[in-house]
Short mmCIF file of C-alpha atoms in Angstrom, two decimals:
data_model
loop_
_atom_site.label_atom_id
_atom_site.label_comp_id
_atom_site.label_asym_id
_atom_site.label_seq_id
_atom_site.Cartn_x
_atom_site.Cartn_y
_atom_site.Cartn_z
CA MET A 1 -35.54 -119.64 86.42
CA VAL A 2 -36.21 -119.35 82.61
CA PHE A 3 -38.05 -122.46 80.61
CA PRO A 4 -38.04 -122.44 76.90
CA SER A 5 -41.82 -122.12 75.68
CA ALA A 6 -41.67 -125.61 74.34
CA GLN A 7 -41.48 -126.80 78.43
CA ILE A 8 -44.76 -125.38 79.33
CA GLN A 9 -48.26 -125.95 78.33
CA PRO A 10 -49.43 -125.19 74.60
CA LYS A 11 -51.85 -122.75 76.08
CA ILE A 12 -49.45 -120.70 77.92
CA ALA A 13 -47.28 -120.77 75.27
CA LYS A 14 -48.87 -119.44 72.77
CA GLY A 15 -50.57 -116.83 76.09
CA ARG A 16 -46.89 -115.45 76.53
CA GLU A 17 -46.74 -115.30 72.69
CA ILE A 18 -49.53 -112.95 72.69
CA TYR A 19 -48.58 -111.23 75.20
CA ASN A 20 -44.98 -110.48 74.78
CA PHE A 21 -46.44 -108.60 71.29
CA ARG A 22 -49.59 -107.61 72.57
CA CYS A 23 -49.16 -106.55 76.28
CA TYR A 24 -45.63 -105.91 77.21
CA ILE A 25 -45.96 -102.43 76.13
CA CYS A 26 -47.86 -101.28 78.82
CA HIS A 27 -47.40 -103.94 81.33
CA ALA A 28 -43.45 -105.34 80.85
CA TYR A 29 -41.81 -108.49 80.13
CA ALA A 30 -41.56 -108.76 83.93
CA GLY A 31 -45.95 -108.04 84.17
CA ASP A 32 -44.69 -105.42 86.86
CA GLY A 33 -45.86 -102.22 84.62
CA LYS A 34 -42.38 -100.35 84.51
CA THR A 35 -42.18 -99.36 81.29
CA LEU A 36 -41.79 -96.25 79.07
CA ALA A 37 -45.89 -96.52 78.37
CA ALA A 38 -46.34 -97.12 82.06
CA ASN A 39 -44.67 -93.67 82.85
CA VAL A 40 -47.28 -91.37 80.73
CA LEU A 41 -50.36 -93.29 81.35
CA ALA A 42 -52.77 -92.42 84.31
CA PRO A 43 -53.93 -94.66 85.83
CA ARG A 44 -50.53 -97.11 85.86
CA PRO A 45 -50.78 -100.20 84.02
CA ARG A 46 -51.94 -103.18 86.78
CA ASN A 47 -49.05 -104.23 88.23
CA PHE A 48 -49.84 -107.99 87.83
CA THR A 49 -46.98 -109.64 90.31
CA ASP A 50 -48.43 -107.27 92.83
CA PRO A 51 -50.49 -109.79 95.47
CA ALA A 52 -52.29 -106.48 96.34
CA GLU A 53 -53.55 -105.47 93.10
CA MET A 54 -54.17 -108.64 91.40
CA LYS A 55 -56.65 -109.70 95.03
CA GLY A 56 -59.45 -110.89 93.69
CA ILE A 57 -58.59 -110.59 90.47
CA ASP A 58 -59.57 -114.36 89.37
CA ASN A 59 -59.46 -115.31 85.59
CA ARG A 60 -62.91 -114.41 84.55
CA ARG A 61 -62.40 -111.54 85.78
CA MET A 62 -59.45 -111.02 84.05
CA PHE A 63 -61.20 -112.44 80.78
CA PHE A 64 -63.69 -109.52 81.80
CA PHE A 65 -61.21 -106.98 81.00
CA PHE A 66 -59.90 -108.17 78.00
CA PHE A 67 -62.59 -108.60 75.87
CA ASN A 68 -64.47 -105.43 77.10
CA GLY A 69 -60.90 -102.98 77.89
CA ARG A 70 -61.32 -101.23 81.25
CA GLN A 71 -63.18 -97.43 80.95
CA GLY A 72 -60.97 -94.59 82.12
CA THR A 73 -57.38 -96.46 81.70
CA ALA A 74 -55.48 -97.07 78.01
CA MET A 75 -56.41 -101.21 78.68
CA GLU A 76 -58.85 -101.40 75.15
CA SER A 77 -60.70 -103.67 73.94
CA PHE A 78 -59.53 -107.03 72.32
CA ARG A 79 -62.82 -108.27 71.27
CA GLU A 80 -61.98 -107.73 67.74
CA ILE A 81 -58.09 -108.07 68.18
CA LEU A 82 -57.72 -111.82 69.98
CA THR A 83 -60.06 -114.52 69.61
CA ASP A 84 -61.36 -115.81 72.99
CA GLU A 85 -59.40 -119.04 72.74
CA GLU A 86 -56.21 -116.13 72.31
CA ILE A 87 -57.95 -114.38 75.38
CA GLU A 88 -58.04 -117.09 77.91
CA SER A 89 -54.09 -118.20 76.49
CA VAL A 90 -53.33 -115.02 77.81
CA VAL A 91 -55.15 -114.81 80.66
CA ALA A 92 -53.26 -118.24 81.80
CA PHE A 93 -50.08 -116.88 81.29
CA ILE A 94 -50.32 -114.00 82.83
CA ARG A 95 -51.82 -116.05 86.15
CA TYR A 96 -49.00 -118.62 85.63
CA ALA A 97 -45.86 -116.47 85.03
CA PHE A 98 -46.51 -113.10 87.10
CA ILE A 99 -49.27 -114.57 89.51
CA GLU A 100 -48.37 -117.70 90.23
CA LYS A 101 -44.57 -116.77 89.81
CA LYS A 102 -43.74 -120.59 87.94
CA PHE A 103 -42.06 -119.07 85.24
CA LYS A 104 -39.87 -116.39 84.12
CA ASN A 105 -40.28 -114.38 81.31
CA ILE A 106 -37.62 -112.92 79.11
CA ASN A 107 -37.11 -109.97 77.25
CA TYR A 108 -38.95 -111.25 74.15
CA HIS A 109 -37.17 -108.90 71.41
CA SER A 110 -33.89 -110.49 72.46
CA PRO A 111 -31.09 -112.74 70.90
CA GLU A 112 -32.38 -115.44 72.28
CA ASN A 113 -35.59 -114.85 70.23
CA GLN A 114 -33.74 -114.13 67.71
CA TRP A 115 -34.16 -110.25 67.62
CA TYR A 116 -30.45 -108.68 67.00
CA ASP A 117 -30.35 -104.72 67.51
CA PHE A 118 -34.24 -104.54 68.41
CA GLU A 119 -33.85 -101.33 69.36
CA LYS A 120 -31.41 -99.56 66.71
CA LYS A 121 -34.19 -101.90 63.93
CA TYR A 122 -37.45 -101.24 65.08
CA PRO A 123 -38.51 -97.25 64.95
CA LYS A 124 -36.79 -97.20 61.88
CA ALA A 125 -39.55 -100.17 60.74
CA ILE A 126 -43.02 -98.66 63.01
CA LYS A 127 -42.74 -95.28 61.58
CA TYR A 128 -44.57 -96.63 58.11
CA PHE A 129 -47.15 -97.72 59.73
CA LEU A 130 -48.87 -94.67 60.54
CA TYR A 131 -47.66 -92.23 57.52
CA GLU A 132 -44.85 -91.51 56.09
CA GLY A 133 -42.37 -88.09 56.60
CA GLU A 134 -43.08 -85.03 59.52
CA ASP A 135 -46.07 -83.45 59.52
CA ASP A 136 -44.91 -79.00 60.15
CA SER A 137 -48.22 -77.94 61.61
CA LEU A 138 -47.32 -80.41 64.88
CA THR A 139 -46.02 -78.97 67.78
CA GLU A 140 -43.30 -79.95 69.78
CA GLU A 141 -44.92 -81.43 72.63
CA LEU A 142 -47.33 -83.04 69.62
CA LYS A 143 -44.49 -84.14 67.78
CA ILE A 144 -43.04 -86.28 70.82
CA GLY A 145 -46.00 -87.76 71.63
CA LYS A 146 -46.86 -88.86 68.75
CA GLY A 147 -43.67 -90.46 68.66
CA ILE A 148 -44.12 -92.16 72.35
CA PHE A 149 -47.30 -93.18 70.81
CA GLU A 150 -45.15 -94.88 67.28
CA THR A 151 -42.73 -97.02 69.18
CA SER A 152 -44.73 -98.11 72.14
CA CYS A 153 -48.29 -97.51 71.92
CA ILE A 154 -48.91 -98.58 68.08
CA THR A 155 -48.66 -102.65 69.07
CA CYS A 156 -52.34 -102.26 70.92
CA HIS A 157 -54.12 -99.54 69.86
CA LEU A 158 -53.56 -99.50 65.71
CA VAL A 159 -56.03 -101.55 63.41
CA LYS A 160 -55.70 -101.25 60.01
CA GLU A 161 -59.12 -99.80 58.81
CA ARG A 162 -58.78 -97.28 61.68
CA HIS A 163 -55.29 -95.89 59.73
CA GLU A 164 -56.93 -92.42 59.35
CA GLU A 165 -57.51 -91.67 63.03
CA ILE A 166 -54.22 -91.52 63.43
CA ASN A 167 -53.55 -88.50 61.16
CA ILE A 168 -56.29 -86.76 63.03
CA ILE A 169 -55.45 -87.67 67.32
CA PHE A 170 -51.60 -85.78 65.94
CA ARG A 171 -53.02 -83.03 64.05
CA LYS A 172 -52.93 -79.45 65.61
CA GLU A 173 -56.30 -78.17 66.84
CA LYS A 174 -56.99 -74.99 64.79
#
């Protein structure tokens, strides 16, 4: 059953909004971690809908992971990106929607949310967050990696202050 955000608690609605912007790339709108990004990550992102995988993970522990990141995974710290209150909201949404299964999250980039032709429009816009043009020194493999980063990972792994570091990541080693 799908409920509009207005019908759920404001804290959970705020958590859903943040999750659908920052977390879905790795964890999916359904919370099951079945995404394009997950296919290239080791270990794979956590599946919030799997009771066995979520066993023993309370809200306090989830907050800790958001705040500090998870060493050895792609999960970065959100302490400089989100406030404590925002992290608590995301944790509340994850618990409510995926662990307790009280809410079915819809695809954020959908006509229901005023996103039309997202797949066609978004990749054209996101490339300008990094830098314009192709770097001829990149190998085909690095170009593929750069493309995946620009269409998936950038949501969490790019802070404006780190703009210059992105160029370094995709430079061909000499």
